[in-house]
Coordinates of C-alpha atoms in Angstrom, one line a residue:
M1 CA 86.0 87.7 101.4
R2 CA 89.0 87.4 103.7
R3 CA 92.0 89.6 103.3
F4 CA 95.5 89.8 104.8
N5 CA 95.6 91.9 107.9
T6 CA 98.2 94.7 107.9
T7 CA 96.7 97.0 110.5
G8 CA 95.6 94.8 113.4
T9 CA 92.7 97.2 114.1
C10 CA 89.9 96.2 111.8
Y11 CA 87.1 94.3 113.6
A12 CA 84.6 94.2 110.7
E13 CA 86.5 92.1 108.2
E14 CA 87.9 88.6 108.6
H15 CA 91.6 88.2 107.8
Y16 CA 94.1 85.6 107.1
M17 CA 96.3 85.6 110.2
V18 CA 99.1 83.5 111.8
N19 CA 97.7 81.6 114.8
I20 CA 98.9 83.3 118.0
D21 CA 97.0 81.2 120.5
E22 CA 100.2 80.0 122.2
R23 CA 101.5 83.6 122.6
V24 CA 98.1 84.7 124.1
Q25 CA 98.2 81.8 126.6
Q26 CA 101.7 82.8 127.7
I27 CA 100.5 86.3 128.3
K28 CA 97.4 85.1 130.1
K29 CA 99.6 83.2 132.6
M30 CA 101.2 86.5 133.5
V31 CA 97.8 88.0 134.1
D32 CA 96.7 85.1 136.2
R33 CA 99.8 85.6 138.4
G34 CA 98.8 89.2 138.9
D35 CA 101.7 90.7 137.0
Y36 CA 101.9 94.3 135.8
F37 CA 103.9 94.5 132.6
C38 CA 104.6 96.3 129.4
I39 CA 104.4 95.0 125.8
N40 CA 107.0 97.1 124.0
R41 CA 107.7 96.4 120.4
G42 CA 108.4 98.3 117.2
R43 CA 105.8 100.1 115.2
Q44 CA 103.1 97.8 113.7
Y45 CA 104.5 94.8 115.4
G46 CA 101.1 93.2 116.1
K47 CA 100.6 94.6 119.6
T48 CA 97.0 95.7 119.0
T49 CA 96.1 92.4 117.4
T50 CA 97.7 90.5 120.3
L51 CA 95.8 92.6 122.9
R52 CA 92.5 92.0 121.1
F53 CA 92.9 88.2 121.2
L54 CA 94.2 88.5 124.8
K55 CA 91.0 90.3 125.9
K56 CA 88.9 87.5 124.4
A57 CA 90.9 84.9 126.3
L58 CA 90.5 86.9 129.6
D59 CA 86.8 87.9 129.2
S60 CA 85.4 84.7 130.8
E61 CA 87.4 85.1 134.0
Y62 CA 88.0 88.8 134.5
T63 CA 86.3 92.2 134.0
V64 CA 88.6 93.5 131.3
F65 CA 88.8 97.1 130.3
S66 CA 90.8 97.7 127.1
I67 CA 91.4 101.3 126.3
S68 CA 93.7 103.4 124.1
F69 CA 95.4 106.7 124.7
E70 CA 95.5 107.5 121.0
G71 CA 94.0 110.9 120.2
M72 CA 93.7 112.0 123.9
S73 CA 93.9 115.8 124.3
D74 CA 96.5 117.8 126.2
S75 CA 93.8 118.8 128.7
S76 CA 93.4 115.1 129.7
F77 CA 96.9 115.3 131.2
A78 CA 96.8 118.8 132.7
S79 CA 97.4 117.3 136.2
L80 CA 97.5 113.9 137.9
E81 CA 93.9 114.5 139.1
R82 CA 92.7 115.3 135.6
C83 CA 94.6 112.3 134.2
G84 CA 92.7 110.1 136.7
E85 CA 89.4 111.6 135.6
A86 CA 90.2 111.0 131.9
F87 CA 91.2 107.4 132.8
F88 CA 87.7 106.7 134.4
E89 CA 86.1 108.4 131.4
K90 CA 87.9 106.0 129.1
L91 CA 86.6 103.1 131.2
Q92 CA 83.1 104.4 131.0
E93 CA 83.4 104.8 127.2
T94 CA 84.1 101.0 126.9
V95 CA 81.0 100.3 128.8
D96 CA 78.9 102.6 126.6
Y97 CA 80.0 100.7 123.5
D98 CA 79.4 97.3 125.2
E99 CA 83.1 96.3 125.0
V100 CA 83.2 94.8 128.5
A101 CA 82.1 91.2 128.4
V102 CA 81.8 90.6 132.2
L103 CA 80.3 93.6 134.0
D104 CA 78.0 93.5 137.1
E105 CA 75.4 96.3 137.8
N106 CA 77.3 97.7 140.8
T107 CA 80.4 98.3 138.7
K108 CA 78.4 99.8 135.9
S109 CA 76.6 102.2 138.3
F110 CA 79.9 103.1 139.9
L111 CA 81.4 104.1 136.5
E112 CA 78.3 106.2 135.6
E113 CA 79.0 108.5 138.5
E114 CA 80.9 111.6 137.6
K115 CA 84.5 111.5 138.8
K116 CA 86.2 114.6 140.2
F117 CA 89.4 114.5 142.1
S118 CA 91.0 117.3 144.1
T119 CA 94.0 115.3 145.4
D120 CA 96.0 112.3 144.4
K121 CA 94.8 110.5 147.6
A122 CA 91.2 110.9 146.4
L123 CA 92.1 109.3 143.1
S124 CA 93.8 106.4 144.8
L125 CA 90.9 105.9 147.1
E126 CA 88.5 105.8 144.2
I127 CA 90.5 103.1 142.4
S128 CA 90.3 101.0 145.5
K129 CA 86.6 101.5 145.8
F130 CA 86.2 100.6 142.2
C131 CA 88.1 97.4 142.5
K132 CA 86.2 96.5 145.8
T133 CA 82.8 97.1 144.1
C134 CA 83.5 94.8 141.1
T135 CA 82.5 91.2 141.6
H136 CA 85.3 89.9 139.3
K137 CA 89.0 90.9 139.4
I138 CA 89.7 93.8 137.0
V139 CA 92.3 93.8 134.3
I140 CA 93.3 97.1 132.6
I141 CA 94.8 97.1 129.1
I142 CA 96.2 100.4 127.9
D143 CA 97.3 100.6 124.2
E144 CA 99.2 103.4 122.6
V145 CA 100.8 104.4 125.9
D146 CA 103.4 106.4 123.9
Q147 CA 100.7 109.0 123.4
A148 CA 100.9 109.9 127.1
G149 CA 104.7 109.9 127.2
N150 CA 104.9 113.7 126.9
Y151 CA 103.1 114.3 130.2
D152 CA 104.5 114.2 133.7
S153 CA 101.0 113.7 135.0
F154 CA 100.9 110.3 133.4
I155 CA 104.2 109.4 134.9
K156 CA 102.8 110.3 138.3
F157 CA 99.7 108.2 137.5
L158 CA 101.9 105.2 136.9
G159 CA 103.6 105.9 140.2
L160 CA 100.3 105.9 141.9
L161 CA 99.4 102.5 140.3
R162 CA 102.8 101.2 141.5
D163 CA 102.1 102.3 145.1
K164 CA 98.8 100.5 145.0
F165 CA 100.4 97.4 143.6
L166 CA 102.9 97.4 146.5
N167 CA 100.0 97.6 149.0
R168 CA 97.7 95.2 147.2
N169 CA 97.5 92.8 150.2
T170 CA 95.6 95.4 152.2
R171 CA 94.2 97.8 149.7
P172 CA 92.1 96.6 146.7
T173 CA 93.6 97.3 143.3
F174 CA 93.7 95.9 139.7
Q175 CA 94.5 92.2 139.1
S176 CA 96.8 93.2 136.3
V177 CA 97.7 96.4 134.3
I178 CA 99.1 95.9 130.8
L179 CA 100.7 98.8 128.9
A180 CA 101.5 98.5 125.2
G181 CA 103.6 100.8 123.0
V182 CA 106.9 101.3 121.2
Y183 CA 108.8 103.0 124.1
D184 CA 109.3 101.1 127.3
I185 CA 108.4 103.0 130.4
K186 CA 111.9 104.0 131.4
N187 CA 112.5 105.5 128.0
L188 CA 109.2 107.5 127.6
K189 CA 111.0 110.8 127.9
L190 CA 113.2 109.9 125.0
K191 CA 110.1 110.3 122.9
I192 CA 110.2 114.1 123.3
R193 CA 113.9 114.6 124.2
P194 CA 115.8 112.0 122.1
E195 CA 119.1 113.8 122.7
E196 CA 118.9 113.0 126.4
Q197 CA 119.9 109.4 125.9
H198 CA 121.4 109.1 129.3
L199 CA 118.1 109.7 131.1
Y200 CA 116.1 106.9 132.7
N201 CA 112.6 107.2 133.8
S202 CA 111.2 104.2 135.6
P203 CA 108.1 104.9 137.6
W204 CA 107.1 101.2 137.1
N205 CA 109.9 99.2 138.6
I206 CA 107.3 96.7 139.6
A207 CA 106.8 95.6 136.0
A208 CA 107.4 91.9 135.3
Q209 CA 109.8 91.1 132.5
F210 CA 108.0 90.5 129.3
D211 CA 109.9 87.8 127.3
V212 CA 107.1 86.5 125.1
D213 CA 108.2 86.0 121.5
M214 CA 106.1 88.3 119.3
D215 CA 107.8 87.3 116.0
L216 CA 105.8 85.2 113.6
S217 CA 107.4 81.8 113.1
E218 CA 108.0 80.2 109.8
S219 CA 105.7 77.3 110.7
G220 CA 103.0 79.8 111.8
I221 CA 103.4 81.7 108.4
K222 CA 103.1 78.3 106.6
G223 CA 99.9 77.5 108.5
M224 CA 98.4 80.9 107.4
L225 CA 99.4 80.2 103.8
E226 CA 97.9 76.8 103.9
D227 CA 94.6 78.3 105.2
Y228 CA 94.8 80.8 102.3
E229 CA 95.6 78.0 99.7
S230 CA 92.7 75.8 100.8
E231 CA 90.4 78.6 99.8
N232 CA 92.1 80.0 96.7
H233 CA 93.8 77.0 95.1
T234 CA 96.7 78.9 93.5
G235 CA 99.1 76.0 93.4
M236 CA 101.4 77.7 95.8
D237 CA 104.4 75.8 97.3
T238 CA 103.5 76.9 100.9
A239 CA 106.8 75.6 102.3
L240 CA 108.9 77.6 99.8
M241 CA 106.8 80.8 100.3
S242 CA 106.8 80.6 104.1
K243 CA 110.6 80.2 104.1
L244 CA 111.1 83.2 101.7
I245 CA 108.8 85.4 103.8
S246 CA 110.5 84.3 107.0
D247 CA 114.0 84.8 105.6
Y248 CA 113.2 88.4 104.5
T249 CA 111.0 89.6 107.4
S250 CA 112.3 87.5 110.4
G251 CA 108.6 87.3 111.3
Y252 CA 108.0 91.1 111.7
P253 CA 104.1 90.9 111.6
F254 CA 103.4 94.0 109.4
L255 CA 106.0 93.0 106.8
V256 CA 104.7 89.4 106.7
S257 CA 101.1 90.6 106.1
R258 CA 102.1 93.4 103.7
L259 CA 104.1 91.1 101.5
C260 CA 101.2 88.6 101.4
Q261 CA 98.8 91.4 100.6
I262 CA 100.9 92.6 97.7
I263 CA 101.2 89.2 96.1
D264 CA 97.5 88.5 96.6
E265 CA 96.0 91.9 95.5
D266 CA 98.7 93.6 93.4
L267 CA 100.5 90.7 91.7
N268 CA 97.4 88.7 90.8
K269 CA 98.2 85.9 93.2
N270 CA 101.6 85.1 91.8
W271 CA 102.7 82.9 94.6
T272 CA 106.1 82.0 93.1
E273 CA 109.6 83.1 94.0
T274 CA 109.4 85.5 91.1
G275 CA 106.2 86.9 92.5
F276 CA 107.7 87.2 95.9
L277 CA 110.8 89.1 94.6
G278 CA 108.3 91.4 92.8
A279 CA 106.6 92.0 96.1
I280 CA 109.9 92.8 97.8
K281 CA 110.6 95.4 95.1
I282 CA 107.3 97.0 95.7
I283 CA 107.5 97.1 99.5
L284 CA 111.1 98.5 99.4
N285 CA 109.9 101.4 97.2
E286 CA 106.7 102.3 98.9
K287 CA 106.1 105.0 101.6
N288 CA 104.3 103.8 104.7
T289 CA 104.1 104.8 108.3
L290 CA 106.5 102.0 109.4
F291 CA 109.3 103.2 107.1
D292 CA 108.6 106.9 107.8
D293 CA 108.9 106.2 111.5
M294 CA 112.2 104.4 110.8
N295 CA 113.7 107.4 109.0
K296 CA 112.6 109.7 111.8
K297 CA 114.3 107.5 114.4
L298 CA 117.5 107.3 112.4
N299 CA 117.4 111.2 112.4
D300 CA 116.6 111.5 116.1
F301 CA 119.2 109.1 117.5
P302 CA 122.6 109.8 115.9
D303 CA 124.6 107.5 118.1
M304 CA 122.3 104.6 117.4
T305 CA 122.4 105.4 113.6
E306 CA 126.2 105.5 113.6
M307 CA 126.3 102.1 115.2
L308 CA 123.9 100.7 112.6
R309 CA 126.1 102.2 109.8
R310 CA 129.2 100.5 111.2
I311 CA 127.4 97.2 111.3
L312 CA 126.0 97.6 107.7
Y313 CA 129.1 98.9 105.9
D314 CA 132.1 98.0 108.1
G315 CA 131.0 94.5 109.1
E316 CA 131.7 95.4 112.7
K317 CA 130.8 92.6 115.1
I318 CA 129.2 94.1 118.1
S319 CA 128.5 92.0 121.2
Y320 CA 125.1 92.6 122.7
N321 CA 125.2 94.6 125.9
P322 CA 121.9 95.5 127.5
D323 CA 123.5 98.4 129.3
D324 CA 124.6 100.1 126.1
R325 CA 122.1 102.9 125.4
S326 CA 122.4 102.8 121.6
L327 CA 121.9 99.1 121.5
E328 CA 119.0 99.4 124.0
I329 CA 117.2 102.0 121.8
A330 CA 117.8 100.1 118.6
K331 CA 116.4 96.9 120.1
M332 CA 113.4 98.8 121.5
F333 CA 112.6 100.0 117.9
N334 CA 113.2 96.4 116.6
F335 CA 116.0 97.6 114.3
I336 CA 118.4 94.9 115.8
K337 CA 118.1 91.6 117.5
N338 CA 120.3 89.7 120.0
E339 CA 121.3 86.4 118.4
G340 CA 123.8 84.3 120.4
G341 CA 125.1 87.4 122.2
K342 CA 125.8 89.2 118.8
V343 CA 124.0 92.1 117.4
L344 CA 122.3 91.5 114.0
L345 CA 120.0 93.6 111.9
S346 CA 116.4 92.5 112.6
N347 CA 115.5 91.7 109.0
R348 CA 116.6 92.1 105.4
I349 CA 113.9 94.6 104.5
F350 CA 114.8 97.0 107.3
E351 CA 118.5 96.5 106.3
T352 CA 117.8 97.5 102.7
R353 CA 115.7 100.5 103.8
M354 CA 118.7 101.6 105.9
Y355 CA 121.0 101.2 103.0
N356 CA 118.6 103.5 101.1
Y357 CA 118.7 106.0 103.9
F358 CA 122.5 106.1 104.1
E359 CA 122.8 106.4 100.3
F360 CA 120.4 109.3 100.3
E361 CA 122.3 111.0 103.0
A362 CA 125.5 110.6 101.0
E363 CA 123.9 112.1 98.0
K364 CA 122.8 115.1 100.0
T365 CA 126.2 115.7 101.5
G366 CA 128.2 115.3 98.3
G367 CA 131.9 114.4 98.3
R368 CA 133.5 111.2 97.2
D369 CA 130.6 109.0 98.3
N370 CA 128.2 111.0 96.1
E371 CA 130.7 110.8 93.2
I372 CA 130.7 106.9 93.3
I373 CA 126.9 106.9 93.4
S374 CA 126.8 109.3 90.4
N375 CA 129.2 107.1 88.4
G376 CA 127.0 104.0 89.0
S377 CA 123.9 105.9 87.9
I378 CA 125.7 107.3 84.8
D379 CA 127.2 104.0 83.8
K380 CA 123.9 102.0 84.3
P381 CA 123.2 101.6 80.5
L382 CA 126.5 99.7 80.1
F383 CA 125.5 97.0 82.5
I384 CA 122.0 96.0 81.4
K385 CA 121.5 94.2 78.0
D386 CA 118.1 92.8 77.1
G387 CA 117.0 92.9 80.7
H388 CA 120.1 91.0 81.9
L389 CA 122.6 92.3 84.4
D390 CA 126.3 92.1 83.5
M391 CA 128.0 91.7 86.9
T392 CA 131.4 91.3 85.3
K393 CA 131.2 94.6 83.6
I394 CA 130.0 96.2 86.9
L395 CA 133.1 95.0 88.6
E396 CA 135.3 96.2 85.8
R397 CA 133.9 99.7 85.8
F398 CA 133.9 99.8 89.6
C399 CA 137.7 99.1 89.6
V400 CA 138.2 102.0 87.2
H401 CA 136.2 104.5 89.2
F402 CA 137.5 103.3 92.5
N403 CA 141.1 103.9 91.5
E404 CA 140.2 107.3 90.0
I405 CA 138.4 108.6 93.1
Y406 CA 140.3 107.2 96.0
D407 CA 143.9 108.1 96.7
T408 CA 146.2 105.3 98.0
K409 CA 147.4 107.6 100.8
D410 CA 143.9 107.0 102.3
E411 CA 144.6 103.3 102.7
K412 CA 143.3 103.0 106.3
F413 CA 140.2 104.9 105.5
I414 CA 139.5 102.9 102.3
E415 CA 140.1 99.6 104.0
K416 CA 137.3 100.4 106.4
Q417 CA 135.0 101.9 103.8
G418 CA 135.7 100.0 100.6
R419 CA 132.6 97.7 100.7
K420 CA 130.4 100.7 101.3
F421 CA 131.7 102.3 98.1
F422 CA 130.7 99.2 96.1
L423 CA 127.2 99.1 97.7
F424 CA 126.9 102.8 96.8
F425 CA 128.0 102.1 93.3
I426 CA 125.7 99.2 92.6
K427 CA 122.6 100.6 94.3
P428 CA 121.5 103.0 91.4
I429 CA 122.3 100.3 88.8
I430 CA 119.8 97.8 90.2
N431 CA 117.4 100.3 91.6
G432 CA 113.8 99.9 90.4
T433 CA 114.3 96.4 89.1
G434 CA 116.4 94.5 91.6
N435 CA 117.4 94.4 95.2
F436 CA 120.2 93.2 97.3
Y437 CA 121.1 92.1 100.9
V438 CA 124.1 91.0 102.8
E439 CA 124.1 87.5 104.3
A440 CA 124.1 88.1 108.1
Q441 CA 126.3 85.1 108.9
T442 CA 129.2 86.3 106.7
R443 CA 129.1 90.0 107.7
D444 CA 132.4 90.8 109.4
E445 CA 135.4 93.1 109.1
R446 CA 137.1 90.8 106.6
R447 CA 134.3 89.4 104.4
M448 CA 130.7 90.1 103.3
D449 CA 128.6 88.1 100.9
L450 CA 126.3 90.3 98.8
V451 CA 123.3 88.6 97.2
V452 CA 121.8 90.5 94.3
D453 CA 118.4 89.6 92.8
Y454 CA 117.8 91.2 89.4
N455 CA 114.9 90.4 87.0
G456 CA 114.7 86.8 88.0
E457 CA 118.5 86.2 88.1
R458 CA 120.7 85.9 91.3
F459 CA 124.3 87.0 91.7
V460 CA 126.6 86.4 94.7
V461 CA 129.5 88.8 95.2
E462 CA 131.9 88.2 98.0
M463 CA 133.5 91.5 99.2
K464 CA 136.7 91.1 101.3
I465 CA 139.9 92.7 102.4
W466 CA 143.0 91.1 100.9
R467 CA 144.9 89.2 103.7
G468 CA 147.4 87.3 101.5
Q469 CA 147.2 84.6 98.9
E470 CA 146.4 81.7 101.3
Y471 CA 143.5 83.7 102.8
N472 CA 142.4 84.6 99.3
E473 CA 142.3 81.0 98.2
R474 CA 140.2 80.1 101.3
G475 CA 137.8 82.9 100.3
E476 CA 137.5 81.4 96.8
E477 CA 136.6 78.0 98.3
Q478 CA 134.1 79.6 100.6
L479 CA 132.4 81.4 97.8
A480 CA 132.3 78.3 95.6
E481 CA 130.6 76.4 98.4
Y482 CA 128.2 79.3 98.9
L483 CA 127.3 79.0 95.2
D484 CA 126.3 75.4 95.8
Y485 CA 123.9 76.5 98.4
Y486 CA 122.2 78.9 95.9
G487 CA 122.4 76.4 93.0
L488 CA 124.6 78.8 91.0
E489 CA 127.4 78.1 88.6
K490 CA 129.1 81.5 88.6
G491 CA 130.1 83.8 91.4
Y492 CA 132.0 87.1 91.9
L493 CA 134.8 88.1 94.2
L494 CA 135.8 91.7 95.0
S495 CA 139.1 92.1 96.8
F496 CA 140.3 95.3 98.3
C497 CA 144.1 94.9 98.3
F498 CA 146.6 97.4 99.7
N499 CA 149.7 95.4 98.8
K500 CA 152.1 97.5 96.7
N501 CA 152.9 94.5 94.5
K502 CA 149.2 93.7 93.8
E503 CA 148.0 93.0 90.3
P504 CA 144.7 95.0 89.9
G505 CA 142.1 94.0 87.4
I506 CA 139.7 91.2 86.5
R507 CA 140.5 87.5 86.2
E508 CA 138.4 84.3 85.8
I509 CA 139.2 81.1 87.7
S510 CA 137.6 77.7 88.2
V511 CA 137.1 76.0 91.6
Q512 CA 136.1 72.4 92.2
T513 CA 133.3 71.7 94.7
T514 CA 131.4 68.6 95.7
R515 CA 128.8 69.5 93.1
G516 CA 131.1 70.3 90.3
Q517 CA 133.1 73.1 88.8
K518 CA 132.3 76.7 89.7
T519 CA 133.4 79.8 87.8
L520 CA 134.6 82.8 89.8
V521 CA 135.1 86.3 88.4
E522 CA 137.6 88.0 90.7
A523 CA 138.2 91.8 90.7
V524 CA 141.2 93.2 92.6
V525 CA 141.3 96.9 93.5

């Protein structure tokens, strides 16, 4: 029986997978050119799976050694010479387990000889002899390279490979060396010293730029689901499900596979939008290594975390700058993406987990942020009747608490933070049953559209800063059009107004759209 693959490391079972042949062929062209390069992507981004299929594509033309540094002991990196010995031991291990498809007897005999090096020159010479002995060109794939990032000996080993690459016209060396991990080579030292964000470490300035798209496309996800549907006959609308999965994950491989696995195994193959939202609820509340790693990175890199907080809550528009260290690190971890020169959160699931992280931090530190969270939690029974969420009542109560807690003398602070307060307020109300996200295209310093899914119902709340009546009317029209997109008849508008003559409270208005009348509930605080 086939299953959905969430690890990328299981060889014994068959899995439903998105076809990555095109990706593999793009990488193979780099190997054919003789490139040395790094595949750096976030945790559980399909790197190991890609390397496995790449090796199969290369096996007919090259002698391919695919090794991993995972679990290697400190003694293996005691010195450059010992690192070289451990490297050859790893190569021999792949031969022992018949993992090298093309291997001549001379190369096999060469590897069986015990390797001991007293100098770096001796190690370098042995690599040249090894490559000269082999009938076919040698490709080296090293997975989990982060595991060696703690050791200066490994950095020196990379430097040795770099020198051999530069002299490849006269001294035999590897056809291609591929490193895979989360951290790119120049940032390896950040793994053990995250506070030193200004440090660069680039022993591999020969590395070719790796621009191959590792995201899973919507069409690729659809193909995988069609393969699944042909065997299971669930009646799934594969176009709808692939769009939902793509919208929430942006093609992050682990998240794609995990959501499919939850629907298939935990939700009794409920391949509907309701089943999908149920899977979203499960994944957002589970502990796994991906989210544990995210929380650790948010703790380790405070400048990056503060930047993410400003994007999430303040709607700050940040232009992508590859020279900015916080942006570089966030992109390395796949927390953000560069879209049209602007920084966006990489996917809705990561975004929601980050909201959870910031809310938890606010609860720990106390103060007014914690007070608004507590009020949302205490008032929760007022907002849920027979399983239905009363969004109008939520806005009414939020207005009351907001005016009680936040003094008008803090106007500038509140203007910047107001939407964060509402997100803090609503989170404990929908927690456990619903979820929310902010539409990326409307996230800015003036306006955010919050989409709440609760028990099969959807609510759209536009949060904005009051900029005058004319601007407010445009906002009402925009929200009404947005309701057309979602097929909803009712929407909600939360305005933070600092005009002394404002009229706080709740009102209901009607707006005409091309698809008919829309009802808007507007709250002004």
